[in-house]
CSV table of N, CA and C in Angstrom, one decimal:
chain,number,residue,atom,x,y,z
A,203,MET,N,62.9,-77.0,122.1
A,203,MET,CA,62.5,-76.1,123.3
A,203,MET,C,61.4,-75.4,123.2
A,204,ARG,N,60.7,-75.3,124.3
A,204,ARG,CA,59.5,-74.5,124.2
A,204,ARG,C,59.8,-72.9,124.1
A,205,SER,N,59.0,-72.1,123.3
A,205,SER,CA,59.3,-70.6,123.7
A,205,SER,C,57.8,-70.0,123.7
A,206,LEU,N,58.0,-68.6,123.8
A,206,LEU,CA,56.5,-68.0,124.0
A,206,LEU,C,56.3,-67.3,122.7
A,207,ALA,N,55.0,-67.2,122.4
A,207,ALA,CA,54.4,-66.5,121.2
A,207,ALA,C,54.7,-65.3,121.4
A,208,PRO,N,55.1,-64.4,120.2
A,208,PRO,CA,55.3,-63.0,120.1
A,208,PRO,C,54.0,-62.2,120.5
A,209,CYS,N,54.0,-61.1,120.9
A,209,CYS,CA,52.8,-60.3,121.2
A,209,CYS,C,52.3,-60.0,119.9
A,210,PRO,N,51.1,-60.0,119.7
A,210,PRO,CA,50.1,-59.3,118.5
A,210,PRO,C,50.5,-57.8,118.5
A,211,ASP,N,49.9,-57.3,117.6
A,211,ASP,CA,50.1,-55.6,117.4
A,211,ASP,C,49.2,-55.1,118.4
A,212,SER,N,48.3,-55.8,119.0
A,212,SER,CA,47.2,-54.9,119.9
A,212,SER,C,48.0,-54.7,121.2
A,213,PRO,N,47.6,-53.6,121.9
A,213,PRO,CA,48.2,-52.9,123.1
A,213,PRO,C,48.2,-53.7,124.4
A,214,ASN,N,47.2,-54.8,124.4
A,214,ASN,CA,46.9,-55.6,125.7
A,214,ASN,C,48.0,-56.8,126.0
A,215,CYS,N,49.2,-56.6,125.5
A,215,CYS,CA,50.0,-57.8,125.5
A,215,CYS,C,51.4,-57.2,126.1
A,216,VAL,N,52.2,-57.9,127.0
A,216,VAL,CA,53.5,-57.7,127.4
A,216,VAL,C,54.3,-58.9,127.1
A,217,SER,N,55.7,-58.7,126.9
A,217,SER,CA,56.5,-60.0,126.8
A,217,SER,C,58.0,-59.6,127.2
A,218,THR,N,58.3,-60.6,128.0
A,218,THR,CA,59.8,-60.2,128.5
A,218,THR,C,60.9,-60.6,127.3
A,219,LEU,N,60.3,-61.3,126.2
A,219,LEU,CA,61.0,-61.5,125.0
A,219,LEU,C,60.8,-60.8,123.7
A,220,ALA,N,60.1,-59.6,124.0
A,220,ALA,CA,59.8,-58.7,122.9
A,220,ALA,C,61.3,-58.0,122.7
A,221,PRO,N,61.4,-57.5,121.4
A,221,PRO,CA,62.5,-56.9,121.0
A,221,PRO,C,62.5,-55.5,121.7
A,222,ALA,N,63.7,-55.2,122.1
A,222,ALA,CA,64.0,-53.9,122.9
A,222,ALA,C,63.5,-52.5,122.2
A,223,GLN,N,63.4,-52.7,120.9
A,223,GLN,CA,62.6,-51.5,120.2
A,223,GLN,C,61.2,-51.6,120.2
A,224,ASP,N,60.7,-52.5,120.8
A,224,ASP,CA,59.0,-52.7,120.9
A,224,ASP,C,58.8,-52.4,122.4
A,225,SER,N,59.0,-51.1,122.7
A,225,SER,CA,58.7,-50.6,124.1
A,225,SER,C,57.2,-50.7,124.5
A,226,ARG,N,56.5,-50.8,123.6
A,226,ARG,CA,55.1,-50.9,123.9
A,226,ARG,C,54.8,-52.3,124.6
A,227,HIS,N,55.4,-53.4,124.0
A,227,HIS,CA,55.3,-54.6,124.6
A,227,HIS,C,56.2,-55.2,125.6
A,228,ALA,N,57.3,-54.6,125.5
A,228,ALA,CA,58.6,-55.1,126.3
A,228,ALA,C,58.4,-55.1,128.0
A,229,ILE,N,58.8,-55.8,128.6
A,229,ILE,CA,58.8,-55.6,130.1
A,229,ILE,C,60.1,-56.6,130.6
A,230,ASP,N,60.5,-56.2,132.0
A,230,ASP,CA,61.7,-57.2,132.3
A,230,ASP,C,61.1,-58.5,132.8
A,231,PRO,N,62.0,-59.5,132.8
A,231,PRO,CA,61.5,-60.8,133.4
A,231,PRO,C,61.7,-60.8,134.9
A,232,TYR,N,61.1,-61.8,135.5
A,232,TYR,CA,61.4,-62.0,136.9
A,232,TYR,C,62.7,-62.7,137.1
A,233,ARG,N,63.4,-62.5,138.1
A,233,ARG,CA,64.7,-63.3,138.7
A,233,ARG,C,64.5,-64.3,139.6
A,234,TYR,N,65.1,-65.3,139.7
A,234,TYR,CA,64.9,-66.2,140.7
A,234,TYR,C,66.6,-66.5,141.1
A,235,SER,N,66.8,-66.8,142.4
A,235,SER,CA,67.9,-67.4,142.8
A,235,SER,C,68.0,-68.9,143.2
A,236,LYS,N,66.9,-69.4,143.5
A,236,LYS,CA,66.7,-70.8,143.9
A,236,LYS,C,66.8,-72.0,142.4
A,237,ALA,N,66.7,-73.1,142.9
A,237,ALA,CA,66.6,-73.9,141.8
A,237,ALA,C,65.2,-73.7,141.0
A,238,ARG,N,65.3,-74.1,139.8
A,238,ARG,CA,64.0,-74.0,138.9
A,238,ARG,C,62.9,-74.6,139.7
A,239,SER,N,63.1,-75.7,140.1
A,239,SER,CA,61.9,-76.4,140.7
A,239,SER,C,61.3,-75.7,141.8
A,240,ASP,N,62.2,-75.3,142.7
A,240,ASP,CA,61.9,-74.3,143.9
A,240,ASP,C,61.0,-72.9,143.2
A,241,ALA,N,61.6,-72.3,142.4
A,241,ALA,CA,61.1,-71.1,141.8
A,241,ALA,C,59.5,-71.6,141.4
A,242,LYS,N,59.4,-72.4,140.6
A,242,LYS,CA,58.2,-72.8,140.1
A,242,LYS,C,57.0,-73.3,141.1
A,243,VAL,N,57.6,-73.9,142.3
A,243,VAL,CA,56.7,-74.2,143.4
A,243,VAL,C,56.2,-72.7,143.9
A,244,VAL,N,57.0,-71.8,144.3
A,244,VAL,CA,56.7,-70.5,144.7
A,244,VAL,C,55.7,-69.6,143.9
A,245,LEU,N,56.0,-69.7,142.4
A,245,LEU,CA,55.3,-69.0,141.6
A,245,LEU,C,53.8,-69.8,141.5
A,246,LYS,N,53.7,-71.1,141.5
A,246,LYS,CA,52.5,-71.8,141.5
A,246,LYS,C,51.6,-71.4,142.7
A,247,ALA,N,52.4,-71.2,143.8
A,247,ALA,CA,51.7,-71.1,145.3
A,247,ALA,C,51.2,-69.8,145.1
A,248,ILE,N,51.8,-68.6,144.6
A,248,ILE,CA,51.3,-67.4,144.5
A,248,ILE,C,50.1,-67.2,143.5
A,249,ILE,N,50.2,-67.9,142.3
A,249,ILE,CA,49.1,-67.8,141.4
A,249,ILE,C,47.9,-68.5,142.1
A,250,GLY,N,48.2,-69.7,142.7
A,250,GLY,CA,47.1,-70.5,143.2
A,250,GLY,C,46.2,-69.8,144.1
A,251,GLY,N,46.8,-68.9,144.7
A,251,GLY,CA,46.1,-67.9,145.8
A,251,GLY,C,45.1,-66.8,145.1
A,252,LEU,N,45.3,-66.7,143.8
A,252,LEU,CA,44.6,-65.6,143.3
A,252,LEU,C,43.4,-66.1,142.9
A,253,PRO,N,42.2,-65.3,142.8
A,253,PRO,CA,40.9,-65.7,142.4
A,253,PRO,C,40.8,-66.1,140.8
A,254,ARG,N,39.8,-67.0,140.4
A,254,ARG,CA,39.7,-67.1,138.9
A,254,ARG,C,40.8,-67.4,138.2
A,255,THR,N,41.8,-68.2,138.7
A,255,THR,CA,43.1,-68.8,137.9
A,255,THR,C,42.9,-70.2,137.6
A,256,LYS,N,43.3,-70.6,136.4
A,256,LYS,CA,43.3,-72.0,136.1
A,256,LYS,C,44.5,-72.3,135.4
A,257,LEU,N,45.2,-73.4,136.0
A,257,LEU,CA,46.4,-73.9,135.3
A,257,LEU,C,46.2,-74.9,134.2
A,258,VAL,N,46.4,-74.4,132.9
A,258,VAL,CA,46.1,-75.2,131.7
A,258,VAL,C,47.1,-76.1,131.1
A,259,GLU,N,48.2,-75.8,131.4
A,259,GLU,CA,49.3,-76.6,130.7
A,259,GLU,C,50.5,-76.4,131.9
A,260,GLU,N,51.4,-77.7,132.2
A,260,GLU,CA,52.5,-77.6,132.9
A,260,GLU,C,53.5,-78.4,132.2
A,261,GLU,N,54.7,-78.0,132.2
A,261,GLU,CA,55.6,-78.9,131.6
A,261,GLU,C,57.0,-78.7,132.8
A,262,ASP,N,58.3,-79.4,132.5
A,262,ASP,CA,59.3,-78.9,133.4
A,262,ASP,C,59.7,-77.7,133.6
A,263,GLY,N,59.8,-76.8,132.6
A,263,GLY,CA,60.2,-75.2,132.6
A,263,GLY,C,59.1,-74.4,132.1
A,264,TYR,N,57.7,-74.9,132.2
A,264,TYR,CA,56.8,-73.9,131.5
A,264,TYR,C,55.4,-74.1,132.4
A,265,LEU,N,54.8,-73.0,132.4
A,265,LEU,CA,53.2,-72.9,133.2
A,265,LEU,C,52.4,-72.0,132.1
A,266,HIS,N,51.2,-72.4,131.9
A,266,HIS,CA,50.3,-71.7,131.2
A,266,HIS,C,49.0,-71.6,132.2
A,267,TYR,N,48.7,-70.4,132.3
A,267,TYR,CA,47.4,-70.0,133.1
A,267,TYR,C,46.4,-69.4,132.4
A,268,GLU,N,45.4,-69.5,132.8
A,268,GLU,CA,44.3,-68.7,132.2
A,268,GLU,C,43.5,-67.9,133.4
A,269,PHE,N,43.5,-66.5,133.4
A,269,PHE,CA,43.0,-65.6,134.2
A,269,PHE,C,41.6,-65.1,134.0
A,270,THR,N,40.6,-65.1,134.5
A,270,THR,CA,39.2,-64.6,134.1
A,270,THR,C,38.9,-63.5,134.9
A,271,SER,N,38.6,-62.6,134.2
A,271,SER,CA,38.2,-61.2,134.9
A,271,SER,C,36.8,-61.4,135.6
A,272,LEU,N,36.6,-60.8,136.6
A,272,LEU,CA,35.3,-60.7,137.5
A,272,LEU,C,34.2,-60.3,136.6
A,273,LEU,N,34.0,-59.1,136.3
A,273,LEU,CA,32.9,-58.3,135.6
A,273,LEU,C,32.4,-59.1,134.3
A,274,LEU,N,33.3,-58.9,133.4
A,274,LEU,CA,33.0,-59.6,132.1
A,274,LEU,C,33.4,-61.0,131.6
A,275,SER,N,34.0,-61.5,132.5
A,275,SER,CA,34.7,-62.8,132.5
A,275,SER,C,35.6,-63.1,131.1
A,276,PHE,N,36.2,-62.0,130.7
A,276,PHE,CA,37.3,-61.9,129.8
A,276,PHE,C,38.3,-63.0,130.2
A,277,VAL,N,39.1,-63.8,129.2
A,277,VAL,CA,40.0,-64.7,129.8
A,277,VAL,C,41.4,-64.1,129.3
A,278,ASP,N,42.2,-64.2,130.1
A,278,ASP,CA,43.8,-63.6,129.8
A,278,ASP,C,44.6,-65.0,129.8
A,279,ASP,N,45.4,-65.1,128.9
A,279,ASP,CA,46.3,-66.3,128.8
A,279,ASP,C,47.7,-65.8,129.3
A,280,VAL,N,48.4,-66.6,130.3
A,280,VAL,CA,49.6,-66.0,130.7
A,280,VAL,C,50.4,-67.2,130.6
A,281,GLU,N,51.6,-67.2,129.8
A,281,GLU,CA,52.7,-68.4,129.9
A,281,GLU,C,54.0,-67.7,130.7
A,282,PHE,N,54.5,-68.7,131.3
A,282,PHE,CA,55.7,-68.4,132.1
A,282,PHE,C,56.7,-69.5,131.7
A,283,LEU,N,57.8,-69.2,131.1
A,283,LEU,CA,59.0,-70.0,130.8
A,283,LEU,C,60.1,-69.7,131.6
A,284,PHE,N,60.6,-71.0,132.3
A,284,PHE,CA,61.8,-70.8,133.3
A,284,PHE,C,63.1,-70.9,132.7
A,285,ASP,N,63.9,-69.9,132.5
A,285,ASP,CA,65.3,-70.3,131.8
A,285,ASP,C,66.3,-70.4,132.9
A,286,GLU,N,66.7,-71.6,133.3
A,286,GLU,CA,67.6,-72.3,134.3
A,286,GLU,C,69.1,-71.5,134.1
A,287,ALA,N,69.5,-71.3,132.8
A,287,ALA,CA,70.8,-70.8,132.7
A,287,ALA,C,70.9,-69.4,133.2
A,288,SER,N,69.7,-68.5,133.0
A,288,SER,CA,70.0,-67.0,133.3
A,288,SER,C,69.2,-66.6,134.6
A,289,LYS,N,68.5,-67.8,135.0
A,289,LYS,CA,67.6,-67.7,136.6
A,289,LYS,C,66.7,-66.6,136.1
A,290,ARG,N,66.0,-66.8,135.2
A,290,ARG,CA,64.9,-65.7,134.8
A,290,ARG,C,63.6,-66.5,134.5
A,291,ILE,N,62.5,-66.0,134.8
A,291,ILE,CA,61.3,-66.2,134.6
A,291,ILE,C,60.5,-65.5,133.4
A,292,HIS,N,60.5,-65.8,132.2
A,292,HIS,CA,60.0,-65.2,131.1
A,292,HIS,C,58.5,-65.2,131.1
A,293,PHE,N,57.8,-64.1,130.7
A,293,PHE,CA,56.2,-64.3,130.4
A,293,PHE,C,55.9,-63.5,129.5
């Protein structure tokens, strides 16, 4: 099963899977109530409408995007992991 990489020690990372005691990186996951495939279509439509985004990898319950900043062209990687059992999207 696919998982998300843990945040490095740097402050510019958040993760829904960060341990609770790591408040600097911890953030709540998104919840969905539809089927996973429907939630994935909605998320892809939202991200597809944003500028400077590129879908890098897609699997059944996983999406990996690159977001490029306008001014300095920094690239941020964002991964989404759909947990069908809990109806949550981890990132």
